[in-house]
Tab-separated table of C-alpha atoms and ligand atoms in Angstrom:
chain	number	residue	atom	x	y	z
A	194	MET	CA	-45.262	-42.387	-68.541
A	195	SER	CA	-42.536	-39.845	-69.132
A	196	PHE	CA	-39.037	-40.613	-70.345
A	197	LYS	CA	-36.475	-40.455	-67.529
A	198	THR	CA	-33.506	-41.734	-69.499
A	199	ILE	CA	-32.887	-41.778	-73.235
A	200	SER	CA	-30.078	-43.629	-74.945
A	201	VAL	CA	-28.686	-42.529	-78.301
A	202	VAL	CA	-26.697	-45.226	-80.075
A	203	GLY	CA	-24.146	-43.826	-82.537
A	204	LEU	CA	-22.578	-40.481	-81.603
A	205	GLY	CA	-21.755	-39.142	-85.057
A	206	TYR	CA	-23.027	-36.208	-87.087
A	207	ILE	CA	-26.662	-36.971	-86.169
A	208	GLY	CA	-26.485	-38.941	-82.918
A	209	LEU	CA	-24.317	-36.536	-80.944
A	210	PRO	CA	-26.361	-33.405	-81.738
A	211	THR	CA	-29.565	-35.373	-81.030
A	212	ALA	CA	-28.211	-36.596	-77.683
A	213	ALA	CA	-27.081	-33.089	-76.752
A	214	VAL	CA	-30.371	-31.447	-77.700
A	215	PHE	CA	-32.373	-33.957	-75.588
A	216	ALA	CA	-29.925	-33.420	-72.719
A	217	SER	CA	-30.391	-29.658	-73.034
A	218	ARG	CA	-34.064	-30.322	-72.133
A	219	ARG	CA	-32.844	-31.743	-68.813
A	220	ILE	CA	-33.401	-35.392	-69.722
A	221	ASN	CA	-30.720	-37.910	-68.759
A	222	VAL	CA	-29.071	-39.039	-71.946
A	223	ILE	CA	-26.688	-41.967	-72.317
A	224	GLY	CA	-24.765	-41.788	-75.562
A	225	VAL	CA	-23.338	-45.066	-76.829
A	226	ASP	CA	-20.576	-45.426	-79.384
A	227	VAL	CA	-18.075	-48.147	-80.259
A	228	ASN	CA	-15.397	-45.464	-80.750
A	229	GLN	CA	-13.573	-45.089	-77.420
A	230	HIS	CA	-11.936	-41.848	-78.556
A	231	ALA	CA	-15.352	-40.303	-79.312
A	232	VAL	CA	-16.678	-41.455	-75.932
A	233	ASP	CA	-13.679	-40.013	-74.031
A	234	THR	CA	-13.848	-36.743	-75.947
A	235	ILE	CA	-17.554	-36.276	-75.229
A	236	ASN	CA	-17.137	-37.123	-71.539
A	237	LYS	CA	-14.616	-34.271	-71.339
A	238	GLY	CA	-17.360	-31.978	-72.685
A	239	GLU	CA	-15.642	-31.751	-76.060
A	240	ILE	CA	-16.637	-32.853	-79.563
A	241	HIS	CA	-14.945	-35.023	-82.200
A	242	ILE	CA	-16.864	-33.671	-85.222
A	243	VAL	CA	-17.357	-30.206	-86.671
A	244	GLU	CA	-20.823	-28.663	-86.503
A	245	PRO	CA	-21.626	-25.048	-85.568
A	246	GLU	CA	-22.884	-24.564	-81.965
A	247	LEU	CA	-22.559	-28.288	-81.156
A	248	ASP	CA	-19.562	-27.656	-78.888
A	249	ILE	CA	-21.554	-25.250	-76.703
A	250	VAL	CA	-24.553	-27.586	-76.348
A	251	VAL	CA	-22.374	-30.641	-75.580
A	252	ARG	CA	-20.194	-28.768	-73.077
A	253	ALA	CA	-23.265	-27.542	-71.174
A	254	ALA	CA	-25.005	-30.951	-71.273
A	255	VAL	CA	-21.935	-32.798	-69.956
A	256	SER	CA	-21.014	-30.252	-67.289
A	257	GLU	CA	-24.599	-30.160	-65.980
A	258	GLY	CA	-24.564	-33.970	-65.795
A	259	TYR	CA	-27.350	-34.682	-68.310
A	260	LEU	CA	-25.160	-36.270	-70.984
A	261	LYS	CA	-22.647	-39.042	-70.605
A	262	ALA	CA	-21.089	-41.310	-73.177
A	263	THR	CA	-20.163	-44.969	-72.920
A	264	THR	CA	-19.154	-47.856	-75.155
A	265	LYS	CA	-21.526	-50.296	-73.464
A	266	PRO	CA	-25.324	-49.818	-73.595
A	267	GLU	CA	-27.139	-49.231	-70.312
A	268	PRO	CA	-30.869	-49.490	-69.509
A	269	ALA	CA	-33.006	-46.557	-70.727
A	270	ASP	CA	-36.678	-45.839	-71.481
A	271	ALA	CA	-36.040	-45.062	-75.154
A	272	PHE	CA	-33.253	-45.978	-77.562
A	273	LEU	CA	-32.534	-43.906	-80.653
A	274	ILE	CA	-30.396	-45.706	-83.215
A	275	ALA	CA	-28.351	-43.244	-85.285
A	276	VAL	CA	-25.644	-45.351	-86.894
A	277	PRO	CA	-24.348	-45.173	-90.480
A	278	THR	CA	-26.112	-47.028	-93.308
A	279	PRO	CA	-23.589	-47.050	-96.145
A	280	PHE	CA	-23.885	-49.172	-99.254
A	281	LYS	CA	-21.748	-52.143	-100.161
A	282	GLY	CA	-19.707	-52.394	-103.382
A	283	ASN	CA	-22.755	-53.309	-105.467
A	284	TYR	CA	-24.852	-50.376	-104.141
A	285	GLU	CA	-26.811	-52.728	-101.870
A	286	PRO	CA	-27.562	-51.128	-98.489
A	287	ASP	CA	-25.343	-52.335	-95.679
A	288	LEU	CA	-27.381	-52.814	-92.481
A	289	ALA	CA	-24.450	-54.235	-90.484
A	290	TYR	CA	-24.230	-51.193	-88.173
A	291	ILE	CA	-27.973	-51.319	-87.447
A	292	GLU	CA	-27.701	-55.035	-86.749
A	293	SER	CA	-24.818	-54.651	-84.323
A	294	ALA	CA	-26.424	-51.647	-82.567
A	295	THR	CA	-29.650	-53.626	-82.222
A	296	LYS	CA	-27.837	-56.640	-80.805
A	297	ALA	CA	-25.897	-54.399	-78.417
A	298	ILE	CA	-29.010	-52.811	-76.861
A	299	ALA	CA	-31.109	-56.016	-76.792
A	300	PRO	CA	-29.700	-57.304	-73.436
A	301	VAL	CA	-30.684	-54.098	-71.578
A	302	LEU	CA	-34.195	-53.751	-73.084
A	303	LYS	CA	-37.162	-54.017	-70.720
A	304	LYS	CA	-40.959	-53.977	-70.930
A	305	GLY	CA	-42.270	-50.514	-71.832
A	306	ASP	CA	-39.185	-49.397	-73.754
A	307	LEU	CA	-39.267	-47.635	-77.109
A	308	VAL	CA	-36.714	-48.288	-79.874
A	309	VAL	CA	-36.548	-45.761	-82.721
A	310	LEU	CA	-34.442	-46.192	-85.847
A	311	GLU	CA	-33.216	-42.765	-87.004
A	312	SER	CA	-30.636	-43.912	-89.542
A	313	THR	CA	-31.642	-43.408	-93.171
A	314	SER	CA	-32.734	-46.892	-94.175
A	315	PRO	CA	-34.114	-48.955	-97.053
A	316	VAL	CA	-37.799	-49.836	-96.894
A	317	GLY	CA	-38.269	-52.748	-94.497
A	318	ALA	CA	-35.267	-51.986	-92.262
A	319	THR	CA	-37.373	-51.082	-89.202
A	320	GLU	CA	-39.265	-54.382	-89.479
A	321	GLN	CA	-35.912	-56.158	-89.820
A	322	MET	CA	-34.554	-54.331	-86.739
A	323	SER	CA	-37.582	-55.441	-84.737
A	324	GLU	CA	-37.016	-59.043	-85.876
A	325	TRP	CA	-33.398	-58.889	-84.656
A	326	LEU	CA	-34.595	-57.554	-81.294
A	327	ALA	CA	-37.188	-60.326	-81.007
A	328	GLU	CA	-34.609	-63.001	-81.818
A	329	ALA	CA	-32.263	-61.646	-79.139
A	330	ARG	CA	-35.023	-61.258	-76.523
A	331	PRO	CA	-37.547	-64.142	-76.733
A	332	ASP	CA	-38.689	-63.201	-73.205
A	333	LEU	CA	-40.143	-59.876	-74.467
A	334	THR	CA	-42.933	-59.308	-77.011
A	335	PHE	CA	-42.611	-57.080	-80.096
A	336	PRO	CA	-45.098	-55.329	-82.414
A	337	GLN	CA	-44.687	-57.718	-85.382
A	338	SER	CA	-46.090	-60.598	-83.286
A	339	HIS	CA	-48.121	-58.870	-80.559
A	340	GLY	CA	-49.360	-55.667	-82.219
A	341	GLU	CA	-50.600	-53.010	-79.813
A	342	SER	CA	-50.068	-55.238	-76.751
A	343	SER	CA	-46.300	-55.596	-77.336
A	344	ASP	CA	-43.844	-55.063	-74.469
A	345	VAL	CA	-41.498	-53.004	-76.637
A	346	ARG	CA	-42.551	-50.236	-79.075
A	347	VAL	CA	-40.633	-49.856	-82.349
A	348	ALA	CA	-40.659	-46.990	-84.882
A	349	HIS	CA	-38.717	-45.217	-87.609
A	350	CYS	CA	-38.132	-41.482	-87.453
A	351	PRO	CA	-35.619	-40.405	-90.092
A	352	GLU	CA	-33.277	-37.513	-89.384
A	353	ARG	CA	-33.575	-34.711	-91.968
A	354	VAL	CA	-31.168	-32.044	-90.737
A	355	LEU	CA	-28.822	-30.118	-93.002
A	356	PRO	CA	-25.133	-30.330	-92.067
A	357	GLY	CA	-24.073	-26.881	-90.863
A	358	HIS	CA	-27.555	-26.145	-89.451
A	359	VAL	CA	-28.081	-29.284	-87.388
A	360	ILE	CA	-28.749	-27.747	-83.970
A	361	ARG	CA	-31.452	-25.401	-85.294
A	362	GLU	CA	-33.022	-27.907	-87.700
A	363	LEU	CA	-33.195	-30.658	-85.033
A	364	VAL	CA	-35.570	-28.440	-83.085
A	365	GLU	CA	-37.409	-26.643	-85.894
A	366	ASN	CA	-37.905	-29.274	-88.615
A	367	ASP	CA	-41.087	-31.330	-88.849
A	368	ARG	CA	-40.536	-35.029	-88.127
A	369	VAL	CA	-42.051	-37.973	-89.975
A	370	ILE	CA	-42.774	-40.746	-87.473
A	371	GLY	CA	-43.614	-44.249	-88.626
A	372	GLY	CA	-44.385	-46.760	-85.906
A	373	LEU	CA	-44.801	-50.465	-86.523
A	374	THR	CA	-48.244	-49.877	-84.938
A	375	PRO	CA	-50.180	-46.664	-84.130
A	376	LYS	CA	-49.227	-46.946	-80.443
A	377	CYS	CA	-45.559	-47.185	-81.401
A	378	SER	CA	-46.002	-43.922	-83.349
A	379	GLU	CA	-47.818	-42.188	-80.491
A	380	ARG	CA	-45.101	-43.132	-78.014
A	381	SER	CA	-42.457	-41.798	-80.399
A	382	VAL	CA	-44.304	-38.501	-80.763
A	383	GLU	CA	-44.239	-38.162	-76.946
A	384	LEU	CA	-40.482	-38.639	-77.103
A	385	TYR	CA	-39.744	-36.184	-79.922
A	386	LYS	CA	-42.069	-33.543	-78.503
A	387	ILE	CA	-39.537	-33.160	-75.662
A	388	CYS	CA	-37.327	-31.155	-78.006
A	389	VAL	CA	-38.961	-30.822	-81.444
A	390	GLU	CA	-40.912	-27.625	-82.109
A	391	GLY	CA	-41.926	-28.667	-85.647
A	392	ASP	CA	-44.887	-30.948	-86.324
A	393	CYS	CA	-44.516	-34.684	-85.616
A	394	VAL	CA	-46.496	-36.273	-88.442
A	395	ILE	CA	-47.542	-39.894	-88.038
A	396	THR	CA	-47.414	-42.573	-90.746
A	397	ASN	CA	-46.293	-46.210	-90.882
A	398	ALA	CA	-42.652	-47.354	-90.769
A	399	ARG	CA	-42.340	-48.237	-94.455
A	400	THR	CA	-43.717	-44.882	-95.578
A	401	ALA	CA	-41.425	-43.054	-93.155
A	402	GLU	CA	-38.430	-44.947	-94.557
A	403	MET	CA	-39.476	-44.140	-98.113
A	404	ALA	CA	-40.197	-40.484	-97.237
A	405	LYS	CA	-36.583	-39.881	-96.271
A	406	LEU	CA	-35.264	-41.647	-99.368
A	407	THR	CA	-37.717	-39.675	-101.490
A	408	GLU	CA	-36.568	-36.311	-100.111
A	409	ASN	CA	-32.940	-36.951	-100.952
A	410	SER	CA	-33.723	-38.631	-104.292
A	411	SER	CA	-35.854	-35.669	-105.278
A	412	ARG	CA	-32.893	-33.375	-104.684
A	413	ASP	CA	-30.542	-35.733	-106.517
A	414	VAL	CA	-32.833	-35.877	-109.567
A	415	SER	CA	-33.169	-32.064	-109.583
A	416	ILE	CA	-29.391	-31.589	-109.383
A	417	ALA	CA	-28.903	-34.193	-112.139
A	418	PHE	CA	-31.225	-32.154	-114.357
A	419	ALA	CA	-29.085	-29.055	-113.709
A	420	ASN	CA	-25.855	-31.004	-114.301
A	421	GLU	CA	-27.179	-32.428	-117.555
A	422	LEU	CA	-28.210	-28.938	-118.677
A	423	SER	CA	-24.682	-27.670	-117.937
A	424	ILE	CA	-23.178	-30.311	-120.250
A	425	ILE	CA	-25.756	-29.643	-122.984
A	426	CYS	CA	-25.182	-25.878	-122.721
A	427	ASP	CA	-21.421	-26.304	-122.897
A	428	LYS	CA	-21.859	-28.126	-126.194
A	429	LEU	CA	-24.286	-25.529	-127.543
A	430	ASP	CA	-22.204	-22.548	-126.358
A	431	ILE	CA	-24.880	-21.248	-123.986
A	432	ASN	CA	-24.200	-19.888	-120.483
A	433	VAL	CA	-26.055	-22.386	-118.267
A	434	TRP	CA	-26.178	-20.009	-115.292
A	435	GLU	CA	-27.914	-17.327	-117.314
A	436	LEU	CA	-30.187	-19.962	-118.837
A	437	ILE	CA	-31.272	-21.331	-115.442
A	438	SER	CA	-31.871	-17.901	-113.979
A	439	LEU	CA	-34.032	-17.025	-116.992
A	440	ALA	CA	-36.003	-20.294	-116.833
A	441	ASN	CA	-36.482	-19.830	-113.075
A	442	ARG	CA	-38.358	-16.583	-113.763
A	443	HIS	CA	-41.233	-18.822	-114.831
A	444	PRO	CA	-43.598	-19.015	-111.829
A	445	ARG	CA	-43.622	-22.830	-111.812
A	446	VAL	CA	-39.982	-23.593	-112.651
A	447	ASP	CA	-37.298	-23.901	-109.959
A	448	ILE	CA	-34.143	-25.521	-111.321
A	449	LEU	CA	-31.251	-26.180	-108.927
A	450	GLN	CA	-27.611	-25.346	-109.641
A	451	PRO	CA	-25.085	-27.477	-111.532
A	452	GLY	CA	-21.726	-28.213	-109.958
A	453	PRO	CA	-18.786	-30.624	-110.056
A	454	GLY	CA	-21.034	-33.538	-108.990
A	455	VAL	CA	-23.041	-34.494	-105.906
A	456	GLY	CA	-21.185	-35.143	-102.675
A	457	GLY	CA	-21.829	-35.820	-99.022
A	458	HIS	CA	-22.938	-39.036	-97.407
A	459	CYS	CA	-26.679	-38.700	-98.014
A	460	ILE	CA	-27.826	-37.497	-101.421
A	461	ALA	CA	-25.256	-39.581	-103.299
A	462	VAL	CA	-26.151	-42.688	-101.271
A	463	ASP	CA	-29.857	-42.761	-100.384
A	464	PRO	CA	-31.283	-43.006	-103.944
A	465	TRP	CA	-29.426	-46.325	-104.309
A	466	PHE	CA	-31.591	-47.708	-101.475
A	467	ILE	CA	-34.611	-47.222	-103.735
A	468	VAL	CA	-32.813	-48.486	-106.849
A	469	SER	CA	-31.585	-51.668	-105.146
A	470	LYS	CA	-35.119	-52.572	-103.944
A	471	THR	CA	-36.903	-51.783	-107.193
A	472	PRO	CA	-34.300	-51.813	-109.990
A	473	ASP	CA	-36.781	-52.232	-112.846
A	474	GLU	CA	-39.035	-49.423	-111.699
A	475	ALA	CA	-36.544	-46.806	-110.432
A	476	LYS	CA	-35.318	-45.746	-113.875
A	477	LEU	CA	-35.218	-41.980	-113.431
A	478	ILE	CA	-33.710	-42.181	-109.940
A	479	HIS	CA	-31.015	-44.554	-111.211
A	480	THR	CA	-30.194	-42.370	-114.210
A	481	ALA	CA	-29.919	-39.283	-111.993
A	482	ARG	CA	-27.310	-41.080	-109.888
A	483	LEU	CA	-25.327	-41.965	-113.008
A	484	VAL	CA	-25.539	-38.397	-114.362
A	485	ASN	CA	-24.331	-36.877	-111.084
A	486	ASP	CA	-21.619	-39.496	-110.556
A	487	SER	CA	-20.245	-38.907	-114.047
A	488	LYS	CA	-19.888	-35.145	-113.640
A	489	PRO	CA	-16.369	-35.231	-112.081
A	490	THR	CA	-15.060	-37.135	-115.127
A	491	TRP	CA	-16.567	-34.490	-117.404
A	492	VAL	CA	-14.943	-31.704	-115.347
A	493	ILE	CA	-11.568	-33.447	-115.593
A	494	SER	CA	-11.957	-33.674	-119.376
A	495	LYS	CA	-12.559	-29.898	-119.474
A	496	VAL	CA	-9.364	-29.320	-117.475
A	497	GLU	CA	-7.399	-31.621	-119.780
A	498	LYS	CA	-8.728	-29.739	-122.804
A	499	ALA	CA	-7.683	-26.423	-121.213
A	500	ILE	CA	-4.184	-27.774	-120.538
A	501	SER	CA	-3.811	-29.034	-124.080
A	502	ASP	CA	-5.013	-25.677	-125.491
A	503	ILE	CA	-2.368	-23.817	-123.469
A	504	VAL	CA	0.380	-26.215	-124.527
A	505	HIS	CA	-0.622	-25.849	-128.189
A	506	ASN	CA	-0.946	-22.097	-128.148
A	507	SER	CA	2.000	-21.011	-125.973
A	508	PRO	CA	5.680	-21.854	-125.495
A	509	LYS	CA	4.777	-23.732	-122.290
A	510	THR	CA	5.294	-27.470	-122.095
A	511	LEU	CA	2.978	-29.821	-120.217
A	512	ALA	CA	5.388	-29.916	-117.274
A	513	ASP	CA	5.237	-26.096	-116.944
A	514	ILE	CA	1.467	-26.015	-116.441
A	515	LYS	CA	0.254	-25.120	-112.952
A	516	ILE	CA	-3.308	-25.988	-111.954
A	517	ALA	CA	-5.221	-24.307	-109.107
A	518	CYS	CA	-8.278	-26.040	-107.635
A	519	PHE	CA	-10.557	-23.737	-105.667
A	520	GLY	CA	-12.389	-25.695	-102.952
A	521	VAL	CA	-12.232	-29.384	-102.008
A	522	ALA	CA	-15.148	-29.570	-99.507
A	523	PHE	CA	-18.331	-31.376	-100.559
A	524	LYS	CA	-20.336	-28.148	-100.517
A	525	PRO	CA	-19.862	-24.429	-99.763
A	526	ASP	CA	-18.701	-23.036	-96.430
A	527	ILE	CA	-18.082	-26.288	-94.584
A	528	ASP	CA	-14.906	-28.219	-93.767
A	529	ASP	CA	-16.401	-31.635	-94.574
A	530	LEU	CA	-14.388	-33.388	-97.300
A	531	ARG	CA	-16.230	-36.710	-97.121
A	532	GLU	CA	-17.508	-38.012	-100.474
A	533	SER	CA	-16.539	-34.711	-102.076
A	534	PRO	CA	-16.557	-34.536	-105.901
A	535	ALA	CA	-14.205	-31.530	-105.665
A	536	LEU	CA	-11.737	-33.623	-103.681
A	537	ASP	CA	-12.103	-36.495	-106.139
A	538	ILE	CA	-11.416	-34.201	-109.116
A	539	THR	CA	-8.406	-32.636	-107.392
A	540	LYS	CA	-7.028	-36.047	-106.492
A	541	GLN	CA	-7.367	-37.366	-110.027
A	542	LEU	CA	-5.758	-34.223	-111.468
A	543	SER	CA	-2.879	-34.454	-109.007
A	544	GLN	CA	-2.258	-38.073	-110.003
A	545	LYS	CA	-2.226	-37.141	-113.691
A	546	TYR	CA	-0.151	-34.002	-113.130
A	547	PRO	CA	2.010	-34.680	-110.033
A	548	ASN	CA	3.482	-31.611	-108.273
A	549	GLN	CA	1.501	-29.309	-110.588
A	550	VAL	CA	-1.671	-28.865	-108.520
A	551	THR	CA	-2.338	-26.227	-105.869
A	552	VAL	CA	-5.465	-26.106	-103.705
A	553	VAL	CA	-7.185	-23.155	-102.078
A	554	GLU	CA	-9.539	-24.324	-99.325
A	555	PRO	CA	-10.233	-21.680	-96.671
A	556	ASN	CA	-12.100	-24.162	-94.438
A	557	VAL	CA	-9.309	-26.625	-93.645
A	558	PRO	CA	-5.891	-26.067	-92.017
A	559	ASP	CA	-4.239	-29.041	-93.791
A	560	LEU	CA	-4.826	-31.129	-96.887
A	561	PRO	CA	-5.614	-34.847	-96.646
A	562	LYS	CA	-2.814	-37.339	-97.298
A	563	ALA	CA	-4.485	-38.469	-100.533
A	564	LEU	CA	-3.547	-35.063	-101.977
A	565	THR	CA	-0.200	-34.325	-100.330
A	566	GLU	CA	1.077	-37.729	-101.531
A	567	SER	CA	0.974	-36.515	-105.115
A	568	GLY	CA	2.560	-33.190	-104.308
A	569	VAL	CA	-0.541	-31.002	-103.925
A	570	THR	CA	0.146	-27.824	-101.965
A	571	LEU	CA	-2.268	-25.647	-99.993
A	572	SER	CA	-2.167	-22.030	-101.089
A	573	VAL	CA	-4.028	-18.772	-100.618
A	574	LEU	CA	-6.474	-17.251	-103.063
A	575	GLU	CA	-4.428	-14.335	-104.457
A	576	LEU	CA	-1.259	-16.356	-104.884
A	577	ALA	CA	-3.005	-19.252	-106.615
A	578	ILE	CA	-4.798	-16.918	-109.018
A	579	GLU	CA	-1.552	-15.120	-109.886
A	580	SER	CA	0.681	-18.147	-110.251
A	581	CYS	CA	-1.431	-20.771	-112.035
A	582	ASP	CA	-2.317	-21.375	-115.683
A	583	VAL	CA	-5.549	-23.329	-115.283
A	584	LEU	CA	-8.020	-22.160	-112.619
A	585	VAL	CA	-10.575	-24.802	-111.608
A	586	MET	CA	-13.468	-23.422	-109.557
A	587	LEU	CA	-15.014	-26.343	-107.681
A	588	VAL	CA	-16.845	-25.049	-104.587
A	589	ASP	CA	-18.625	-21.705	-104.269
A	590	HIS	CA	-17.276	-20.823	-100.806
A	591	LYS	CA	-18.114	-17.271	-99.713
A	592	GLU	CA	-14.432	-16.215	-99.922
A	593	PHE	CA	-14.432	-17.131	-103.617
A	594	LYS	CA	-17.775	-15.527	-104.403
A	595	GLN	CA	-16.568	-12.246	-102.886
A	596	LYS	CA	-13.468	-12.238	-105.062
A	597	LYS	CA	-13.906	-10.237	-108.251
A	598	PHE	CA	-11.170	-10.834	-110.794
A	599	THR	CA	-10.594	-11.111	-114.507
A	600	LYS	CA	-8.385	-13.956	-115.578
A	601	ALA	CA	-5.201	-13.052	-117.406
A	602	GLU	CA	-4.974	-13.733	-121.135
A	603	HIS	CA	-2.628	-16.696	-120.699
A	604	GLN	CA	-4.931	-18.367	-118.156
A	605	LEU	CA	-7.892	-20.694	-118.729
A	606	LEU	CA	-10.817	-21.043	-116.338
A	607	VAL	CA	-12.996	-24.104	-115.719
A	608	ASP	CA	-15.784	-22.758	-113.521
A	609	THR	CA	-18.101	-25.558	-112.326
A	610	LYS	CA	-20.112	-23.171	-110.134
A	611	GLY	CA	-20.473	-20.212	-112.502
A	612	ILE	CA	-19.251	-17.631	-109.981
A	613	TRP	CA	-16.228	-16.283	-111.896
B	1621	LIG	N1	-25.650	-29.474	-104.791
B	1621	LIG	C1	-25.582	-29.080	-106.121
B	1621	LIG	N2	-26.486	-28.181	-106.587
B	1621	LIG	C2	-27.483	-27.672	-105.782
B	1621	LIG	C3	-27.553	-28.093	-104.440
B	1621	LIG	C4	-26.628	-29.006	-103.967
B	1621	LIG	O1	-24.704	-29.510	-106.874
B	1621	LIG	O2	-28.259	-26.843	-106.292
B	1621	LIG	C5	-24.669	-30.446	-104.272
B	1621	LIG	C6	-23.832	-29.911	-103.114
B	1621	LIG	O3	-22.746	-29.154	-103.579
B	1621	LIG	C7	-23.401	-31.204	-102.438
B	1621	LIG	C8	-24.601	-32.123	-102.663
B	1621	LIG	O4	-25.362	-31.533	-103.685
B	1621	LIG	O5	-22.266	-31.758	-103.086
B	1621	LIG	C9	-25.461	-32.321	-101.435
B	1621	LIG	O6	-25.613	-31.110	-100.719
B	1621	LIG	P1	-27.009	-30.631	-100.094
B	1621	LIG	O7	-26.820	-29.325	-99.453
B	1621	LIG	O8	-28.074	-30.718	-101.135
B	1621	LIG	O9	-27.386	-31.778	-99.048
B	1621	LIG	P2	-26.661	-32.482	-97.779
B	1621	LIG	O10	-26.081	-33.768	-98.259
B	1621	LIG	O11	-25.771	-31.567	-97.042
B	1621	LIG	O12	-27.947	-32.758	-96.844
B	1621	LIG	C10	-29.075	-33.462	-97.381
B	1621	LIG	C11	-30.349	-32.680	-97.026
B	1621	LIG	N3	-31.470	-33.201	-97.785
B	1621	LIG	C12	-32.267	-32.391	-98.541
B	1621	LIG	O13	-32.094	-31.201	-98.649
B	1621	LIG	C13	-33.421	-33.051	-99.233
B	1621	LIG	C14	-30.625	-32.773	-95.532
B	1621	LIG	O14	-31.860	-32.162	-95.194
B	1621	LIG	C15	-30.643	-34.243	-95.084
B	1621	LIG	O15	-30.887	-34.380	-93.693
B	1621	LIG	C16	-29.271	-34.828	-95.397
B	1621	LIG	O16	-29.092	-34.773	-96.823
B	1621	LIG	C17	-29.248	-36.250	-94.866
B	1621	LIG	O17	-28.657	-36.468	-93.803
B	1621	LIG	O18	-29.874	-37.138	-95.478
């Protein structure tokens, strides 16, 4: 049986592009979100988030009548749950959004439907979601009790797209599909094959959950290795960038790049889902998190040292020092400031040195309130380089990489990306 209507629950950075890409295949898509503003914006054919090409796909899908958004779930043949899974204060995963999405769709579920959890989740979350559905709908049968004869099919299929390349990666990337039973997996493959050109590889739900966490933890551990090297090299007076490029000439070595820390809402979060389930076993994964999370503090200490060197070696007083931070986004060439170590460093510096910090960020028109409150100003590259004493390179945006300059003798440079 083909899918006539698909519902995507959660219209954020993953859900909205997913809904729009399915709709572009001429499938009726009902997008559900609790945010009325998001729903209204989408129904006008506009978008409330920034992602290249998303505006074009959404506009076409809405104007051709294949995509509509609503705050209240409606019946569909498949439900894709793409809601946030943050962690709570103690790094325990918070499944509250999955629980409320599940409870919201339960009343409209019917025999033959498929429910797929796309949100990055701790191991066991898909089973938990299916339990919540079963509790809400005792009149329907689910895989945990009825196996292959269940009325409703349930699976996990984690999203793996890279912000900035979402529209292309949604179609091209391979998908890992873990059903609660083999039939649940097969039904999910039928669904994803509507728009995915990559392979749809079948496993079970727990392995699919762990696969996603493993991908992001692997990257986190690799970046932690690079960040640790950068601190070791600083102590030993070795250029870490040269060191890594030399080591990477070995045919079986591929070290990532150090930076001001690890940002975004995935790589800095997902490893905790492994650590919280298996704290005694996940030693390396836990340590990598601590190494990456401590990097902003180390960068701030380098800036403080630079400031104190200038004050000791010139007629300037502390109050005369001007600091320029280059980049506040969480990674290069995007406007996303969420969970950004560069933003965190800039904020802490601006609180320590009020009205002395200037930011250059070519990807945003205005600075967030957290910065303007302590007198941070937005400047342009040339001006900031000319007028500041301490230059703090935080994000390797293309505009910065293209800029060739030699710092003046009175200036000090803290370059967390090794581009200047
Ligand atoms: N970073 C470094 N050094 C590097 C690479 C990255 O410091 O060599 C930093 C970045 O500056 C950034 C952070 O790591 O602060 C994360 O950036 P990223 O580009 O590695 O990853 P995200 O968070 O944009 O997207 C990741 C991707 N996962 C992997 O590459 C394994 C993406 O495919 C996932 O879909 C996404 O997480 C997600 O949603 O989970």
